[in-house]
mmCIF file with all atom_site columns, C-alpha atoms in Angstrom:
data_model
loop_
_atom_site.group_PDB
_atom_site.id
_atom_site.type_symbol
_atom_site.label_atom_id
_atom_site.label_alt_id
_atom_site.label_comp_id
_atom_site.label_asym_id
_atom_site.label_entity_id
_atom_site.label_seq_id
_atom_site.pdbx_PDB_ins_code
_atom_site.Cartn_x
_atom_site.Cartn_y
_atom_site.Cartn_z
_atom_site.occupancy
_atom_site.B_iso_or_equiv
_atom_site.pdbx_formal_charge
_atom_site.auth_seq_id
_atom_site.auth_comp_id
_atom_site.auth_asym_id
_atom_site.auth_atom_id
_atom_site.pdbx_PDB_model_num
ATOM 1   C CA . MET O 1 1   ? -27.583 -5.812  5.998   1.00 47.00 ? 1   MET O CA 1
ATOM 2   C CA . PRO O 1 2   ? -30.611 -5.381  3.731   1.00 55.00 ? 2   PRO O CA 1
ATOM 3   C CA . ASP O 1 3   ? -33.829 -4.239  5.373   1.00 60.00 ? 3   ASP O CA 1
ATOM 4   C CA . ILE O 1 4   ? -35.956 -7.330  4.723   1.00 63.00 ? 4   ILE O CA 1
ATOM 5   C CA . ALA O 1 5   ? -38.501 -8.005  7.416   1.00 68.00 ? 5   ALA O CA 1
ATOM 6   C CA . PHE O 1 6   ? -40.538 -11.196 7.318   1.00 72.00 ? 6   PHE O CA 1
ATOM 7   C CA . ASP O 1 7   ? -41.868 -13.786 9.678   1.00 79.00 ? 7   ASP O CA 1
ATOM 8   C CA . LEU O 1 8   ? -39.222 -16.486 10.211  1.00 86.00 ? 8   LEU O CA 1
ATOM 9   C CA . ARG O 1 9   ? -41.956 -19.112 10.076  1.00 89.00 ? 9   ARG O CA 1
ATOM 10  C CA . TYR O 1 10  ? -42.346 -18.304 6.368   1.00 91.00 ? 10  TYR O CA 1
ATOM 11  C CA . LEU O 1 11  ? -38.669 -19.090 5.864   1.00 92.00 ? 11  LEU O CA 1
ATOM 12  C CA . ARG O 1 12  ? -39.149 -22.346 7.742   1.00 93.00 ? 12  ARG O CA 1
ATOM 13  C CA . TYR O 1 13  ? -42.085 -23.225 5.497   1.00 94.00 ? 13  TYR O CA 1
ATOM 14  C CA . ALA O 1 14  ? -39.993 -22.560 2.382   1.00 96.00 ? 14  ALA O CA 1
ATOM 15  C CA . ILE O 1 15  ? -37.137 -24.705 3.700   1.00 95.00 ? 15  ILE O CA 1
ATOM 16  C CA . LEU O 1 16  ? -39.552 -27.541 4.436   1.00 94.00 ? 16  LEU O CA 1
ATOM 17  C CA . VAL O 1 17  ? -41.236 -27.241 1.017   1.00 95.00 ? 17  VAL O CA 1
ATOM 18  C CA . ALA O 1 18  ? -37.774 -27.567 -0.534  1.00 95.00 ? 18  ALA O CA 1
ATOM 19  C CA . GLN O 1 19  ? -37.082 -30.669 1.571   1.00 93.00 ? 19  GLN O CA 1
ATOM 20  C CA . HIS O 1 20  ? -40.456 -32.269 0.862   1.00 92.00 ? 20  HIS O CA 1
ATOM 21  C CA . GLY O 1 21  ? -40.675 -31.136 -2.761  1.00 91.00 ? 21  GLY O CA 1
ATOM 22  C CA . SER O 1 22  ? -44.326 -30.371 -2.179  1.00 90.00 ? 22  SER O CA 1
ATOM 23  C CA . PHE O 1 23  ? -46.527 -27.757 -0.535  1.00 92.00 ? 23  PHE O CA 1
ATOM 24  C CA . ARG O 1 24  ? -49.036 -30.482 0.368   1.00 91.00 ? 24  ARG O CA 1
ATOM 25  C CA . ALA O 1 25  ? -46.472 -32.651 2.175   1.00 91.00 ? 25  ALA O CA 1
ATOM 26  C CA . ASP O 1 26  ? -45.094 -29.598 3.991   1.00 89.00 ? 26  ASP O CA 1
ATOM 27  C CA . ALA O 1 27  ? -48.576 -28.520 5.053   1.00 91.00 ? 27  ALA O CA 1
ATOM 28  C CA . GLU O 1 28  ? -49.361 -32.003 6.341   1.00 92.00 ? 28  GLU O CA 1
ATOM 29  C CA . SER O 1 29  ? -46.113 -32.135 8.343   1.00 91.00 ? 29  SER O CA 1
ATOM 30  C CA . LEU O 1 30  ? -46.967 -28.765 9.918   1.00 90.00 ? 30  LEU O CA 1
ATOM 31  C CA . ASP O 1 31  ? -50.657 -29.569 10.390  1.00 93.00 ? 31  ASP O CA 1
ATOM 32  C CA . LEU O 1 32  ? -51.612 -26.530 8.290   1.00 94.00 ? 32  LEU O CA 1
ATOM 33  C CA . SER O 1 33  ? -53.652 -26.141 5.146   1.00 94.00 ? 33  SER O CA 1
ATOM 34  C CA . GLN O 1 34  ? -51.811 -26.271 1.835   1.00 92.00 ? 34  GLN O CA 1
ATOM 35  C CA . SER O 1 35  ? -53.208 -22.852 0.906   1.00 92.00 ? 35  SER O CA 1
ATOM 36  C CA . THR O 1 36  ? -51.785 -21.321 4.104   1.00 94.00 ? 36  THR O CA 1
ATOM 37  C CA . VAL O 1 37  ? -48.289 -22.637 3.402   1.00 93.00 ? 37  VAL O CA 1
ATOM 38  C CA . SER O 1 38  ? -48.505 -21.623 -0.261  1.00 93.00 ? 38  SER O CA 1
ATOM 39  C CA . ARG O 1 39  ? -49.677 -18.067 0.571   1.00 94.00 ? 39  ARG O CA 1
ATOM 40  C CA . ARG O 1 40  ? -46.944 -17.583 3.134   1.00 94.00 ? 40  ARG O CA 1
ATOM 41  C CA . VAL O 1 41  ? -44.201 -18.814 0.812   1.00 95.00 ? 41  VAL O CA 1
ATOM 42  C CA . ARG O 1 42  ? -45.563 -16.507 -1.933  1.00 94.00 ? 42  ARG O CA 1
ATOM 43  C CA . LEU O 1 43  ? -45.411 -13.620 0.545   1.00 93.00 ? 43  LEU O CA 1
ATOM 44  C CA . LEU O 1 44  ? -41.801 -14.523 1.315   1.00 94.00 ? 44  LEU O CA 1
ATOM 45  C CA . GLU O 1 45  ? -41.033 -14.585 -2.418  1.00 94.00 ? 45  GLU O CA 1
ATOM 46  C CA . ARG O 1 46  ? -42.706 -11.176 -2.820  1.00 92.00 ? 46  ARG O CA 1
ATOM 47  C CA . VAL O 1 47  ? -40.664 -9.691  0.040   1.00 90.00 ? 47  VAL O CA 1
ATOM 48  C CA . LEU O 1 48  ? -37.457 -11.148 -1.421  1.00 92.00 ? 48  LEU O CA 1
ATOM 49  C CA . GLY O 1 49  ? -38.413 -10.078 -4.949  1.00 92.00 ? 49  GLY O CA 1
ATOM 50  C CA . VAL O 1 50  ? -37.401 -13.439 -6.433  1.00 94.00 ? 50  VAL O CA 1
ATOM 51  C CA . PRO O 1 51  ? -39.395 -16.630 -7.085  1.00 96.00 ? 51  PRO O CA 1
ATOM 52  C CA . LEU O 1 52  ? -38.003 -19.523 -5.042  1.00 97.00 ? 52  LEU O CA 1
ATOM 53  C CA . PHE O 1 53  ? -40.128 -22.329 -6.506  1.00 96.00 ? 53  PHE O CA 1
ATOM 54  C CA . GLU O 1 54  ? -41.483 -23.510 -9.824  1.00 95.00 ? 54  GLU O CA 1
ATOM 55  C CA . ARG O 1 55  ? -44.939 -24.856 -9.058  1.00 93.00 ? 55  ARG O CA 1
ATOM 56  C CA . ASP O 1 56  ? -46.871 -27.464 -11.027 1.00 89.00 ? 56  ASP O CA 1
ATOM 57  C CA . HIS O 1 57  ? -49.386 -30.241 -10.374 1.00 86.00 ? 57  HIS O CA 1
ATOM 58  C CA . LYS O 1 58  ? -46.543 -32.602 -9.372  1.00 86.00 ? 58  LYS O CA 1
ATOM 59  C CA . GLY O 1 59  ? -45.240 -30.384 -6.601  1.00 85.00 ? 59  GLY O CA 1
ATOM 60  C CA . ALA O 1 60  ? -42.668 -27.653 -6.135  1.00 92.00 ? 60  ALA O CA 1
ATOM 61  C CA . LYS O 1 61  ? -39.151 -27.466 -7.484  1.00 94.00 ? 61  LYS O CA 1
ATOM 62  C CA . LEU O 1 62  ? -36.599 -24.884 -6.447  1.00 96.00 ? 62  LEU O CA 1
ATOM 63  C CA . THR O 1 63  ? -35.518 -22.315 -9.013  1.00 96.00 ? 63  THR O CA 1
ATOM 64  C CA . PRO O 1 64  ? -31.732 -21.900 -9.342  1.00 96.00 ? 64  PRO O CA 1
ATOM 65  C CA . ALA O 1 65  ? -31.966 -18.712 -7.254  1.00 96.00 ? 65  ALA O CA 1
ATOM 66  C CA . GLY O 1 66  ? -34.233 -20.510 -4.784  1.00 96.00 ? 66  GLY O CA 1
ATOM 67  C CA . GLN O 1 67  ? -31.758 -23.342 -4.449  1.00 97.00 ? 67  GLN O CA 1
ATOM 68  C CA . ARG O 1 68  ? -28.943 -20.951 -3.543  1.00 97.00 ? 68  ARG O CA 1
ATOM 69  C CA . PHE O 1 69  ? -31.172 -19.001 -1.187  1.00 96.00 ? 69  PHE O CA 1
ATOM 70  C CA . ILE O 1 70  ? -32.566 -22.057 0.618   1.00 96.00 ? 70  ILE O CA 1
ATOM 71  C CA . GLN O 1 71  ? -29.068 -23.502 0.995   1.00 96.00 ? 71  GLN O CA 1
ATOM 72  C CA . ASP O 1 72  ? -27.747 -20.277 2.548   1.00 94.00 ? 72  ASP O CA 1
ATOM 73  C CA . ALA O 1 73  ? -30.927 -19.651 4.544   1.00 93.00 ? 73  ALA O CA 1
ATOM 74  C CA . THR O 1 74  ? -30.778 -23.162 6.012   1.00 94.00 ? 74  THR O CA 1
ATOM 75  C CA . VAL O 1 75  ? -27.265 -22.457 7.280   1.00 94.00 ? 75  VAL O CA 1
ATOM 76  C CA . GLY O 1 76  ? -28.477 -19.160 8.740   1.00 91.00 ? 76  GLY O CA 1
ATOM 77  C CA . ALA O 1 77  ? -31.546 -20.769 10.314  1.00 90.00 ? 77  ALA O CA 1
ATOM 78  C CA . ASN O 1 78  ? -29.374 -23.468 11.885  1.00 91.00 ? 78  ASN O CA 1
ATOM 79  C CA . LEU O 1 79  ? -26.991 -20.832 13.266  1.00 92.00 ? 79  LEU O CA 1
ATOM 80  C CA . LEU O 1 80  ? -29.930 -18.896 14.685  1.00 90.00 ? 80  LEU O CA 1
ATOM 81  C CA . SER O 1 81  ? -31.312 -22.081 16.287  1.00 89.00 ? 81  SER O CA 1
ATOM 82  C CA . ASP O 1 82  ? -27.874 -22.787 17.790  1.00 88.00 ? 82  ASP O CA 1
ATOM 83  C CA . ALA O 1 83  ? -27.635 -19.220 19.116  1.00 90.00 ? 83  ALA O CA 1
ATOM 84  C CA . ILE O 1 84  ? -31.068 -19.509 20.739  1.00 90.00 ? 84  ILE O CA 1
ATOM 85  C CA . ARG O 1 85  ? -30.211 -22.891 22.279  1.00 87.00 ? 85  ARG O CA 1
ATOM 86  C CA . ASP O 1 86  ? -26.872 -21.545 23.574  1.00 85.00 ? 86  ASP O CA 1
ATOM 87  C CA . LEU O 1 87  ? -28.618 -18.521 25.054  1.00 87.00 ? 87  LEU O CA 1
ATOM 88  C CA . GLN O 1 88  ? -31.192 -20.706 26.788  1.00 87.00 ? 88  GLN O CA 1
ATOM 89  C CA . ASN O 1 89  ? -28.515 -23.127 28.035  1.00 82.00 ? 89  ASN O CA 1
ATOM 90  C CA . GLY O 1 90  ? -26.506 -20.219 29.421  1.00 79.00 ? 90  GLY O CA 1
ATOM 91  C CA . HIS O 1 91  ? -29.573 -18.848 31.146  1.00 80.00 ? 91  HIS O CA 1
ATOM 92  C CA . ARG O 1 92  ? -30.268 -22.269 32.701  1.00 79.00 ? 92  ARG O CA 1
ATOM 93  C CA . GLY O 1 93  ? -26.639 -22.630 33.781  1.00 73.00 ? 93  GLY O CA 1
ATOM 94  C CA . ALA O 1 94  ? -26.003 -25.520 31.384  1.00 73.00 ? 94  ALA O CA 1
ATOM 95  C CA . VAL O 1 95  ? -22.870 -23.863 29.972  1.00 73.00 ? 95  VAL O CA 1
ATOM 96  C CA . GLY O 1 96  ? -20.087 -21.908 31.564  1.00 70.00 ? 96  GLY O CA 1
ATOM 97  C CA . GLU O 1 97  ? -17.506 -22.750 34.137  1.00 72.00 ? 97  GLU O CA 1
ATOM 98  C CA . ILE O 1 98  ? -17.825 -24.215 37.605  1.00 72.00 ? 98  ILE O CA 1
ATOM 99  C CA . ARG O 1 99  ? -14.777 -23.963 39.830  1.00 71.00 ? 99  ARG O CA 1
ATOM 100 C CA . ILE O 1 100 ? -14.658 -26.226 42.843  1.00 71.00 ? 100 ILE O CA 1
ATOM 101 C CA . GLY O 1 101 ? -12.162 -25.675 45.607  1.00 70.00 ? 101 GLY O CA 1
ATOM 102 C CA . LEU O 1 102 ? -11.445 -28.965 47.266  1.00 69.00 ? 102 LEU O CA 1
ATOM 103 C CA . MET O 1 103 ? -9.341  -30.048 50.188  1.00 66.00 ? 103 MET O CA 1
ATOM 104 C CA . LEU O 1 104 ? -7.613  -33.289 49.250  1.00 64.00 ? 104 LEU O CA 1
ATOM 105 C CA . SER O 1 105 ? -8.951  -35.038 52.320  1.00 60.00 ? 105 SER O CA 1
ATOM 106 C CA . LEU O 1 106 ? -12.510 -34.595 50.971  1.00 58.00 ? 106 LEU O CA 1
ATOM 107 C CA . ALA O 1 107 ? -11.778 -35.755 47.407  1.00 57.00 ? 107 ALA O CA 1
ATOM 108 C CA . GLY O 1 108 ? -13.287 -39.221 47.818  1.00 62.00 ? 108 GLY O CA 1
ATOM 109 C CA . GLY O 1 109 ? -16.858 -40.223 48.323  1.00 67.00 ? 109 GLY O CA 1
ATOM 110 C CA . PHE O 1 110 ? -19.858 -38.667 46.660  1.00 74.00 ? 110 PHE O CA 1
ATOM 111 C CA . LEU O 1 111 ? -17.996 -35.946 44.704  1.00 75.00 ? 111 LEU O CA 1
ATOM 112 C CA . ALA O 1 112 ? -16.954 -38.203 41.821  1.00 76.00 ? 112 ALA O CA 1
ATOM 113 C CA . ASP O 1 113 ? -20.555 -39.380 41.326  1.00 80.00 ? 113 ASP O CA 1
ATOM 114 C CA . LEU O 1 114 ? -21.844 -35.828 41.628  1.00 80.00 ? 114 LEU O CA 1
ATOM 115 C CA . LEU O 1 115 ? -19.433 -34.553 38.984  1.00 80.00 ? 115 LEU O CA 1
ATOM 116 C CA . LYS O 1 116 ? -20.203 -37.496 36.688  1.00 84.00 ? 116 LYS O CA 1
ATOM 117 C CA . ASN O 1 117 ? -23.939 -36.804 36.913  1.00 86.00 ? 117 ASN O CA 1
ATOM 118 C CA . PHE O 1 118 ? -23.414 -33.082 36.359  1.00 83.00 ? 118 PHE O CA 1
ATOM 119 C CA . ARG O 1 119 ? -21.234 -33.765 33.300  1.00 83.00 ? 119 ARG O CA 1
ATOM 120 C CA . ALA O 1 120 ? -23.903 -36.068 31.842  1.00 88.00 ? 120 ALA O CA 1
ATOM 121 C CA . ARG O 1 121 ? -26.593 -33.431 32.321  1.00 85.00 ? 121 ARG O CA 1
ATOM 122 C CA . TYR O 1 122 ? -24.527 -30.401 31.224  1.00 81.00 ? 122 TYR O CA 1
ATOM 123 C CA . PRO O 1 123 ? -21.861 -31.608 28.772  1.00 82.00 ? 123 PRO O CA 1
ATOM 124 C CA . ASP O 1 124 ? -21.018 -28.048 27.664  1.00 80.00 ? 124 ASP O CA 1
ATOM 125 C CA . ALA O 1 125 ? -20.247 -26.771 31.150  1.00 79.00 ? 125 ALA O CA 1
ATOM 126 C CA . GLU O 1 126 ? -16.583 -26.718 32.086  1.00 81.00 ? 126 GLU O CA 1
ATOM 127 C CA . ILE O 1 127 ? -15.680 -28.076 35.517  1.00 79.00 ? 127 ILE O CA 1
ATOM 128 C CA . LYS O 1 128 ? -12.437 -27.092 37.197  1.00 80.00 ? 128 LYS O CA 1
ATOM 129 C CA . VAL O 1 129 ? -11.495 -28.817 40.425  1.00 77.00 ? 129 VAL O CA 1
ATOM 130 C CA . GLU O 1 130 ? -8.627  -27.146 42.277  1.00 76.00 ? 130 GLU O CA 1
ATOM 131 C CA . GLU O 1 131 ? -6.918  -28.106 45.478  1.00 74.00 ? 131 GLU O CA 1
ATOM 132 C CA . MET O 1 132 ? -7.275  -25.656 48.323  1.00 70.00 ? 132 MET O CA 1
ATOM 133 C CA . SER O 1 133 ? -5.970  -25.527 51.832  1.00 66.00 ? 133 SER O CA 1
ATOM 134 C CA . SER O 1 134 ? -8.191  -25.437 54.904  1.00 63.00 ? 134 SER O CA 1
ATOM 135 C CA . ASP O 1 135 ? -7.015  -21.844 55.536  1.00 64.00 ? 135 ASP O CA 1
ATOM 136 C CA . CYS O 1 136 ? -8.272  -20.795 52.104  1.00 62.00 ? 136 CYS O CA 1
ATOM 137 C CA . ALA O 1 137 ? -11.575 -22.587 52.694  1.00 57.00 ? 137 ALA O CA 1
ATOM 138 C CA . LYS O 1 138 ? -12.110 -20.582 55.868  1.00 57.00 ? 138 LYS O CA 1
ATOM 139 C CA . ILE O 1 139 ? -11.901 -17.271 53.996  1.00 57.00 ? 139 ILE O CA 1
ATOM 140 C CA . GLY O 1 140 ? -13.631 -18.496 50.836  1.00 56.00 ? 140 GLY O CA 1
ATOM 141 C CA . LEU O 1 141 ? -10.738 -18.369 48.356  1.00 55.00 ? 141 LEU O CA 1
ATOM 142 C CA . LEU O 1 142 ? -9.996  -21.051 45.788  1.00 51.00 ? 142 LEU O CA 1
ATOM 143 C CA . CYS O 1 143 ? -6.226  -20.668 45.893  1.00 52.00 ? 143 CYS O CA 1
ATOM 144 C CA . CYS O 1 144 ? -4.019  -19.041 48.496  1.00 48.00 ? 144 CYS O CA 1
#
């Protein structure tokens, strides 16, 4: 992996400039000054060693190299966002596996509503309901 260190916000700014076609529109969407966005994208270009945009009074247009970079960088940024979200969901307990040992005589009632509500709140969590005997319940095992 090449040793290129830069602030990921600068990458975000470049991606948004590419989407908006304009430094001004990007700056407005971020509630920043146009000069701030422009300077930070120029810094990113300097770090990368390649111009990403052709600038003129009409706006900003991606160079061929910029187009390839922004396309790949957008995929990478989306993967990083997904990884962060998955990490946070795992930390909150929103993903993973829940195993419920259940005696058949207790299967009715509130459990179905509870599981339905849990599933709606944590769609990525896996729920496994397994039958257990009363003897297993006494010693805390799921299956005997």
